[in-house]
PDB file of C-alpha atoms in Angstrom:
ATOM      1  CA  UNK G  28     182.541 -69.162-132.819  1.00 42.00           C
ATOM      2  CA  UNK G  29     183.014 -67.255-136.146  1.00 51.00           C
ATOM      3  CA  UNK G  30     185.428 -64.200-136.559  1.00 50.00           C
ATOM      4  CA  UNK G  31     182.726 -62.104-136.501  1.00 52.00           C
ATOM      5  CA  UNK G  32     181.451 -62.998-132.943  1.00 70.00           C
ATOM      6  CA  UNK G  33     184.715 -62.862-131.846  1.00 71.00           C
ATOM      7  CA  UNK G  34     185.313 -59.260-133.268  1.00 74.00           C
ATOM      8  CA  UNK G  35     181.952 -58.450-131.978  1.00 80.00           C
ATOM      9  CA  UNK G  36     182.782 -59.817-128.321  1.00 79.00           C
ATOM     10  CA  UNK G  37     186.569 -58.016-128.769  1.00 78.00           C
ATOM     11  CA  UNK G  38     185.005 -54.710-129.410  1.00 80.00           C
ATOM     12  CA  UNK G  39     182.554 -54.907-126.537  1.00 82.00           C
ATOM     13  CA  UNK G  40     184.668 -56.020-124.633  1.00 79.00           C
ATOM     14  CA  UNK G  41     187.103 -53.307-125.127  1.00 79.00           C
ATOM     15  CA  UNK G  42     184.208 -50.521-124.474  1.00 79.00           C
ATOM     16  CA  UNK G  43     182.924 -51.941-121.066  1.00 83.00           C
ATOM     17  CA  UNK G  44     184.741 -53.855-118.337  1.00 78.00           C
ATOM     18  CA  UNK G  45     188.101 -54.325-120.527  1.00 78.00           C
ATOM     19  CA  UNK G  46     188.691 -50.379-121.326  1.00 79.00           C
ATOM     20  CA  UNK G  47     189.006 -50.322-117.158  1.00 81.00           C
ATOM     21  CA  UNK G  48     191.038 -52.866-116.792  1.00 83.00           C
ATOM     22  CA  UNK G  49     193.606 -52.734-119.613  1.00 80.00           C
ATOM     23  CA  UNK G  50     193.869 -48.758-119.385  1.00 83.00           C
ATOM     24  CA  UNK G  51     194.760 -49.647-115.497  1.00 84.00           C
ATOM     25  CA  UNK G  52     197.610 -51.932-117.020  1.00 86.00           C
ATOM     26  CA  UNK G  53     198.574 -49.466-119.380  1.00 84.00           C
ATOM     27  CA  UNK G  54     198.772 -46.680-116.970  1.00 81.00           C
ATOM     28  CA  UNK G  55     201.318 -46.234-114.042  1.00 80.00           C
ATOM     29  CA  UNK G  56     198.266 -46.185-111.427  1.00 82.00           C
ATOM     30  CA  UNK G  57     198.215 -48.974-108.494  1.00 88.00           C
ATOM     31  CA  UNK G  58     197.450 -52.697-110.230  1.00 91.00           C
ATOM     32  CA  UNK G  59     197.544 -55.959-108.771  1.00 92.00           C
ATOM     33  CA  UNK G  60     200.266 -57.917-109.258  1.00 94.00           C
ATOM     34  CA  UNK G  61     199.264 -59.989-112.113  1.00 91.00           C
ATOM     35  CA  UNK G  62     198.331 -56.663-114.037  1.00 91.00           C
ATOM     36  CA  UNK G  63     201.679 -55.337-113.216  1.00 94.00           C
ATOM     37  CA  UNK G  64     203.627 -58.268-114.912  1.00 94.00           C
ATOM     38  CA  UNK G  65     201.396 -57.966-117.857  1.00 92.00           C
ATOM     39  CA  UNK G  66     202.051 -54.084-117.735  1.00 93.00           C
ATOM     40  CA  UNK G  67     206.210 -54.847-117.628  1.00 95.00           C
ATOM     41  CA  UNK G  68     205.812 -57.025-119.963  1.00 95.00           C
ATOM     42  CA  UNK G  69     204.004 -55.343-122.651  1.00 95.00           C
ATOM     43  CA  UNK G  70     206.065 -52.226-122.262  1.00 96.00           C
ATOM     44  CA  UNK G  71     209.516 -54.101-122.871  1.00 97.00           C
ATOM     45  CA  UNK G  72     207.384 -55.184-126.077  1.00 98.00           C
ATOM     46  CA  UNK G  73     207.217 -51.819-126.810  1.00 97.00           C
ATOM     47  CA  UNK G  74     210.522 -50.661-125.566  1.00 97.00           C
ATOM     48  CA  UNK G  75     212.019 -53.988-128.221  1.00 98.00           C
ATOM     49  CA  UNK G  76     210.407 -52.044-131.077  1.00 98.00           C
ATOM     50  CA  UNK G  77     211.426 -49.424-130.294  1.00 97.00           C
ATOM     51  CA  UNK G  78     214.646 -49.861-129.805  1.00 97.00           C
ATOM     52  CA  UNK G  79     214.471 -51.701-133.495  1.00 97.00           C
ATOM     53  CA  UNK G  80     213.461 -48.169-134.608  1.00 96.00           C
ATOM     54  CA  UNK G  81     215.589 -45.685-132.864  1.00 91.00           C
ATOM     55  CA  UNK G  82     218.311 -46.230-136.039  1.00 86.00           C
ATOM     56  CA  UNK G  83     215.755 -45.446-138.268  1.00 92.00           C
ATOM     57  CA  UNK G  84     215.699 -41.550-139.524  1.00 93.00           C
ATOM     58  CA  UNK G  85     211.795 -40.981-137.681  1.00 96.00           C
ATOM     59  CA  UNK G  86     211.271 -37.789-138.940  1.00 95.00           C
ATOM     60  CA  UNK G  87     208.473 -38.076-141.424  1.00 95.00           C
ATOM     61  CA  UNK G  88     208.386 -41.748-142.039  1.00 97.00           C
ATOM     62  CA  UNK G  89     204.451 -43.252-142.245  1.00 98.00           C
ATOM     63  CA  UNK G  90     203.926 -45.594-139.481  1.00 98.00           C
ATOM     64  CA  UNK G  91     200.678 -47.423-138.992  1.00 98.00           C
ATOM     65  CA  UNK G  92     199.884 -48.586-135.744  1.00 98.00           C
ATOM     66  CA  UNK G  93     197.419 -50.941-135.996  1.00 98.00           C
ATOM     67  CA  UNK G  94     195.447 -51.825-132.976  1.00 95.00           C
ATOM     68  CA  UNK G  95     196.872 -48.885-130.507  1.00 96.00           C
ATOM     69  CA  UNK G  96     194.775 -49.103-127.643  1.00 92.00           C
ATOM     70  CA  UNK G  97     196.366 -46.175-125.212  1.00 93.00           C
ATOM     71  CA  UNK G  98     198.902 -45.440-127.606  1.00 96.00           C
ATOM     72  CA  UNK G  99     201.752 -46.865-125.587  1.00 96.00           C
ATOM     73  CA  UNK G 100     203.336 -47.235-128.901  1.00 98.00           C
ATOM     74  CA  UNK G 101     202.192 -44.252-131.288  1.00 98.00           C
ATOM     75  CA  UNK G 102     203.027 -41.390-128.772  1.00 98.00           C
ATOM     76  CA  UNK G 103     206.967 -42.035-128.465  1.00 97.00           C
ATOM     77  CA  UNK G 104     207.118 -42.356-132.302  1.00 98.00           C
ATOM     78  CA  UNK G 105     205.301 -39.529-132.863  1.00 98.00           C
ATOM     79  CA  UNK G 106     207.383 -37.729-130.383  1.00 97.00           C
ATOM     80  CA  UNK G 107     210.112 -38.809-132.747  1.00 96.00           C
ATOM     81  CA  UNK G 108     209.338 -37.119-135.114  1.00 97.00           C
ATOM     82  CA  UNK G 109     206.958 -40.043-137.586  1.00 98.00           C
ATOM     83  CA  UNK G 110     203.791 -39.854-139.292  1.00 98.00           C
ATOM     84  CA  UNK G 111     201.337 -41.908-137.141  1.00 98.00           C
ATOM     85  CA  UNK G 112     198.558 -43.272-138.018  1.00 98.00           C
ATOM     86  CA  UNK G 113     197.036 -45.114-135.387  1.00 98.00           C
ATOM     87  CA  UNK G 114     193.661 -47.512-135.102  1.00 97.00           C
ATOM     88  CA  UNK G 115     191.925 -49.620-132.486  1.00 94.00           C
ATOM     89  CA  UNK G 116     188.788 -51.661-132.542  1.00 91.00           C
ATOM     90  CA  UNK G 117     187.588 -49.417-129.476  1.00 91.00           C
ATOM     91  CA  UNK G 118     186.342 -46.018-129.666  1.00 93.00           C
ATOM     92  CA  UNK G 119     187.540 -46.131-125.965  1.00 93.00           C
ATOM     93  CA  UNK G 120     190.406 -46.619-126.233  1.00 91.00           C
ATOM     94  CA  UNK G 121     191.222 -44.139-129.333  1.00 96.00           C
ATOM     95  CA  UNK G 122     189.525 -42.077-126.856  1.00 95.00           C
ATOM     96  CA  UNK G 123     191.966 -42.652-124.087  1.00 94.00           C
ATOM     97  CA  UNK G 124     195.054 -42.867-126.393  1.00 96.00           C
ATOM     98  CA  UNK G 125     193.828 -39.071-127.863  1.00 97.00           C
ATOM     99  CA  UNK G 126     194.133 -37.832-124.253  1.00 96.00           C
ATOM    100  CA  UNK G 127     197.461 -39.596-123.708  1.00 96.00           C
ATOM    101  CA  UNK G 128     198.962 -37.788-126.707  1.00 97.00           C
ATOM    102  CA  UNK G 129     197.333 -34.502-126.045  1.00 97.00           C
ATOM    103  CA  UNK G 130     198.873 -34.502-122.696  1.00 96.00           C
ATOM    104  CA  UNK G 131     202.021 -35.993-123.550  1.00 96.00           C
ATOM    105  CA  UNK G 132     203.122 -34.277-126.901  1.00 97.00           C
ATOM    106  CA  UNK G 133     203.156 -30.335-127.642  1.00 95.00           C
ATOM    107  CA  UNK G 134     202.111 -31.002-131.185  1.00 95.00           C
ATOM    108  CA  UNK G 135     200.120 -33.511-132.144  1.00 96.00           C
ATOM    109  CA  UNK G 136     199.595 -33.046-135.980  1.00 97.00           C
ATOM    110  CA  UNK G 137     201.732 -35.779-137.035  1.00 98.00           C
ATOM    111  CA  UNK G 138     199.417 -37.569-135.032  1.00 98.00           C
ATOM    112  CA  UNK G 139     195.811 -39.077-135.982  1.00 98.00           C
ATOM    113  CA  UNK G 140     193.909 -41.966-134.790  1.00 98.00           C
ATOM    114  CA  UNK G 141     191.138 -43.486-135.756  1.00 98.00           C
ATOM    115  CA  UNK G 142     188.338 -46.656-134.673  1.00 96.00           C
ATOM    116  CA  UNK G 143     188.620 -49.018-136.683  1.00 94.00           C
ATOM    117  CA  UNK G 144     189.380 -52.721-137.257  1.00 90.00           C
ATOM    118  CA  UNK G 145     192.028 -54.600-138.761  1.00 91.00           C
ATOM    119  CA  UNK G 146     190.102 -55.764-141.977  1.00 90.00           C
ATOM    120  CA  UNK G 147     189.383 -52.168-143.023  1.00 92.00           C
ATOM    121  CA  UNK G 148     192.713 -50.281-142.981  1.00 97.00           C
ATOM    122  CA  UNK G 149     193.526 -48.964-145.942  1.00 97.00           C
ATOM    123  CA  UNK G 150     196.450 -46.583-147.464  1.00 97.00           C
ATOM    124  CA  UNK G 151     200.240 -47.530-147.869  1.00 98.00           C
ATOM    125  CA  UNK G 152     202.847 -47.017-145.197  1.00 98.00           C
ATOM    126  CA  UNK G 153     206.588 -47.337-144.599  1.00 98.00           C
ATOM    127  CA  UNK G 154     206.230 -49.747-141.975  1.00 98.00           C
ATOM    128  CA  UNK G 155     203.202 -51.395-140.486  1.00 98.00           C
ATOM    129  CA  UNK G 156     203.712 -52.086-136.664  1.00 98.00           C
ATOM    130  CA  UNK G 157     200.833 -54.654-135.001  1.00 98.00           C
ATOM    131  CA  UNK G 158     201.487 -55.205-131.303  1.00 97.00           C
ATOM    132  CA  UNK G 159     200.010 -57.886-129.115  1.00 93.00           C
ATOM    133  CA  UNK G 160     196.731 -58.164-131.509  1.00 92.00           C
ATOM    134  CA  UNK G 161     197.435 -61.767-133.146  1.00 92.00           C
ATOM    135  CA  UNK G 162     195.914 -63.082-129.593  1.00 90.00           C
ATOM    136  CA  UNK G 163     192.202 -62.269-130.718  1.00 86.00           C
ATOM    137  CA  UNK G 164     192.548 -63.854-134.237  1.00 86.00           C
ATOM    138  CA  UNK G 165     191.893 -67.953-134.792  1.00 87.00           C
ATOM    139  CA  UNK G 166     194.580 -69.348-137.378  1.00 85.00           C
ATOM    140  CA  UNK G 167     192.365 -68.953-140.480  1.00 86.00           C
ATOM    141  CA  UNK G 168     191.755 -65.571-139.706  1.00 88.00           C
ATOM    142  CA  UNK G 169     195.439 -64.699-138.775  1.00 90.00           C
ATOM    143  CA  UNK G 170     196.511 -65.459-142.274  1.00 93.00           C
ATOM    144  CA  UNK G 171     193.965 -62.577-143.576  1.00 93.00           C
ATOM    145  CA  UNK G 172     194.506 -60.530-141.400  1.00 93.00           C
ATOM    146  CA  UNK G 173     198.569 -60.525-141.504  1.00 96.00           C
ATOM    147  CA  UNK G 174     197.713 -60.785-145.550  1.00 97.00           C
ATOM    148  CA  UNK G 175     196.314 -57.165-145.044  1.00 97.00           C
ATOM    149  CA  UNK G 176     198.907 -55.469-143.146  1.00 98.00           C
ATOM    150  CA  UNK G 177     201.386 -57.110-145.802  1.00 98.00           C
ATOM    151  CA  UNK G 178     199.611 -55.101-148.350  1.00 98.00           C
ATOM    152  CA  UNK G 179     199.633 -52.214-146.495  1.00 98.00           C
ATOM    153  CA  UNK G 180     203.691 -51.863-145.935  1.00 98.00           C
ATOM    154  CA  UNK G 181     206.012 -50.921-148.498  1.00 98.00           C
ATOM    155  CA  UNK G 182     209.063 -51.987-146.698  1.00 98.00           C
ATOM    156  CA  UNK G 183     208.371 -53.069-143.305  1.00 98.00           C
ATOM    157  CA  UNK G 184     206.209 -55.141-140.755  1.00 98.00           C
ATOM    158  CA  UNK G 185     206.530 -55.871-137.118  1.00 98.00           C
ATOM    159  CA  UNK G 186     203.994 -58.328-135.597  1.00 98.00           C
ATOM    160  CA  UNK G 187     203.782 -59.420-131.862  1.00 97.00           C
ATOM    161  CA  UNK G 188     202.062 -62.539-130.878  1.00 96.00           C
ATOM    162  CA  UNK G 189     201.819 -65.112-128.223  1.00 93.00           C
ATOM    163  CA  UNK G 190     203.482 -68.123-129.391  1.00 93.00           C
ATOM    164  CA  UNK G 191     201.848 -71.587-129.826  1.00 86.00           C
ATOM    165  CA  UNK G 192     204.191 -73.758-127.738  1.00 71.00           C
ATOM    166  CA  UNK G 193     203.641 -76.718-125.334  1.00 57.00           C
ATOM    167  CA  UNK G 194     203.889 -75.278-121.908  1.00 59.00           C
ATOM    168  CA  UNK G 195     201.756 -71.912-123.119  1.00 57.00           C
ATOM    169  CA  UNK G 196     199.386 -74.670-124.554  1.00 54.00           C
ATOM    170  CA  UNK G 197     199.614 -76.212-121.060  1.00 52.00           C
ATOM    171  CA  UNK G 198     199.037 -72.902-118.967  1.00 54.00           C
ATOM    172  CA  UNK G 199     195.917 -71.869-121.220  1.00 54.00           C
ATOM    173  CA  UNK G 200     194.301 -75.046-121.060  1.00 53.00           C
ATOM    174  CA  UNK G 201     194.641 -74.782-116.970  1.00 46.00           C
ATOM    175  CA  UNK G 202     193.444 -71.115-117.287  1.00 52.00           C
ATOM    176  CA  UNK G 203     196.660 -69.400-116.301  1.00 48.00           C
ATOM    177  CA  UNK G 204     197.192 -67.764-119.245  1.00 49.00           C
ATOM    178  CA  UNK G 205     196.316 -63.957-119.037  1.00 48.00           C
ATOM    179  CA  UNK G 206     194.155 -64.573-115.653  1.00 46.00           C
ATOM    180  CA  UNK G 207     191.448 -62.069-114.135  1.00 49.00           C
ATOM    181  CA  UNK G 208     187.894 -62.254-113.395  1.00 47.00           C
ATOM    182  CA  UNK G 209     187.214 -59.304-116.025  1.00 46.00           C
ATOM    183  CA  UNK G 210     188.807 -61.382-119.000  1.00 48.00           C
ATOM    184  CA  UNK G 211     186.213 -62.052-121.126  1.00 50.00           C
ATOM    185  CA  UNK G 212     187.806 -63.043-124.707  1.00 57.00           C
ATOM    186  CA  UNK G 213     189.280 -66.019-126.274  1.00 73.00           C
ATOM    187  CA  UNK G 214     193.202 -66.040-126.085  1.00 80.00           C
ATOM    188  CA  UNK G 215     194.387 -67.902-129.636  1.00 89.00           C
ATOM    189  CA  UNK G 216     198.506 -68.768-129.366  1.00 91.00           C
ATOM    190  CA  UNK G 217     200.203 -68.581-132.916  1.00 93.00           C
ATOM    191  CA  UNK G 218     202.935 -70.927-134.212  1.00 94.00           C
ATOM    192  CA  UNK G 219     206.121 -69.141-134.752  1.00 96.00           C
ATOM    193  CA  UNK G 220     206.610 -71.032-138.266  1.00 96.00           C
ATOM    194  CA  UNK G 221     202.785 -70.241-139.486  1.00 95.00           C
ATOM    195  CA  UNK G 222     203.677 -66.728-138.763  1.00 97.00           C
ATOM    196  CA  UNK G 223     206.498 -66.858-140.743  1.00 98.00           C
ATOM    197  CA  UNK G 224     205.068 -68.798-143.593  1.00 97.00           C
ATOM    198  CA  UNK G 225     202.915 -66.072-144.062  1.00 97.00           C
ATOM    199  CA  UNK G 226     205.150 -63.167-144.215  1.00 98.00           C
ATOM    200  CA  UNK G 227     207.266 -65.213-146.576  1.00 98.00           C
ATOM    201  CA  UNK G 228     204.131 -66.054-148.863  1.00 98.00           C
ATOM    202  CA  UNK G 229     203.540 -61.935-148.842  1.00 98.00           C
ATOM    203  CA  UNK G 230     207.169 -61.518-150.027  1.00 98.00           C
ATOM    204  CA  UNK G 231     208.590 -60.737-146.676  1.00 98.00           C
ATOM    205  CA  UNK G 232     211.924 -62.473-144.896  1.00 98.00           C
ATOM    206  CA  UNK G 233     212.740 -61.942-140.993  1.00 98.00           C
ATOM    207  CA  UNK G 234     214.979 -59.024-140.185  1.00 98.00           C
ATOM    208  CA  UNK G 235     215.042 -59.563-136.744  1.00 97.00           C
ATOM    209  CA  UNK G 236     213.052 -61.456-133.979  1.00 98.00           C
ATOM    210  CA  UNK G 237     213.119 -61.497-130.398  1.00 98.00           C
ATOM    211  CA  UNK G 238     210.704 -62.966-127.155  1.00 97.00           C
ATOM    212  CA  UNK G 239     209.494 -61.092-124.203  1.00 97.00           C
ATOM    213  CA  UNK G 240     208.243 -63.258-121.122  1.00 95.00           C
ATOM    214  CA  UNK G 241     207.438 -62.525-118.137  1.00 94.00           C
ATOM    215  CA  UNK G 242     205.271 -64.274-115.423  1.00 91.00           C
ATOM    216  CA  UNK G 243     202.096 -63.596-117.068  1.00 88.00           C
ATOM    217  CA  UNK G 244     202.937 -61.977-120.633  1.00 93.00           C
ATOM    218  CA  UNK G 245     204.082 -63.921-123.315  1.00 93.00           C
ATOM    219  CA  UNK G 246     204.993 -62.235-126.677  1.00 96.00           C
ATOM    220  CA  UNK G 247     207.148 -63.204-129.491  1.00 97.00           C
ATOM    221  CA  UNK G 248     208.267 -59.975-131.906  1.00 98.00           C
ATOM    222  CA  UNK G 249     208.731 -60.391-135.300  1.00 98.00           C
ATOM    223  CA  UNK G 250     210.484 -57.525-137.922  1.00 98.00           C
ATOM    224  CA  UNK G 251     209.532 -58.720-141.583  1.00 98.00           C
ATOM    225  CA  UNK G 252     210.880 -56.224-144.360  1.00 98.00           C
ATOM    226  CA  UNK G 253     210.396 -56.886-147.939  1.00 97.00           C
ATOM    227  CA  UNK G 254     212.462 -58.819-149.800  1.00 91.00           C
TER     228      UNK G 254
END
């Protein structure tokens, strides 16, 4: 399967039977208990990064968010004050993630999101922030694709990815690995030193680092800034 079936399945995907079921995770309705690891565990993801930021002067600074979904991620920052721009492959969820911040936030003008996919951001940004996306991309793809949001960040990325080790090997080969009837796309697992390799090559070195597990959720959190 090329990228482009698997962006095409991703998106789909995302606008049908996924929308329900992730925007259940991402919510704070009633989930089963597998959904409710993943949801704990992608929201101390979130809570890492954003604890990485809360030293950081907010007010102002252009953050991209790319690949949003509900905007677990671009409504706190934009609470605090930064420039969000925000993206996901789903019209769905941009949808979703519009309500979120019109409920959440009294002013949304430093706010705006947008569908679109990874390929085609464009525009420069203090930091670049790409949560648990990596998991859609094969290897040869991954190294565009993190390319890209190199390019787009004039001092800082943070990437999130489920790392390529033996036992994660082990529990998606056995089908563990993000389980549910409604999943429906390929789960790629990263090596931690490709990663790198890359953000090195794109004149980046690690800042910090840090790993979030959980039953279900695997995700290893990388802060590149330029070198």
């Amino acid at each position: 399967m090329n990228v482009a079936d698997d962006k095409t399945i991703v998106k789909d995907y995302f606008n049908s039977t996924g929308f329900d079921r992730w925007r259940r995770i991402y919510g704070d309705g009633e989930v089963n208990k597998v959904q409710l690891d993943i949801r704990n565990g992608h929201q101390q993801t979130v809570e890492t990064v954003l604890n990485w930021l809360q030293d950081d002067n907010l007010a102002g600074m252009s953050i991209c968010d790319a690949g949003c979904g509900v905007g677990s991620l671009s409504i706190p920052l934009a609470q605090a004050g930064a420039k969000v721009f925000a993206s996901d492959i789903s019209e769905k969820m941009v949808e979703e993630a519009k309500d979120r911040a019109a409920a959440e936030l009294a002013n949304t003008d430093n706010l705006t999101f947008a569908v679109q996919d990874l390929e085609h951001l464009s525009g420069k940004y203090h930091s670049v922030i790409c949560l648990d996306v990596l998991i859609h991309y094969p290897q040869a793809q991954a190294v565009e694709m993190i390319s890209h949001l190199c390019s787009l960040s004039e001092s800082r990325l943070i990437l999130s990815f489920a790392p390529k080790t033996p036992a994660l090997s082990l529990l998606k080969k056995i089908g563990s690995f993000f389980p549910g009837p409604s999943k429906a796309t390929r789960a790629y697992l990263h090596k931690e030193a490709d990663v790198i390799k890359i953000l090195n090559s794109q004149g980046f070195t690690i800042q910090r680092q840090a790993m979030t597990r959980t039953r279900f959720y695997f995700s290893r959190i990388l802060e590149a800034v330029r070198s």
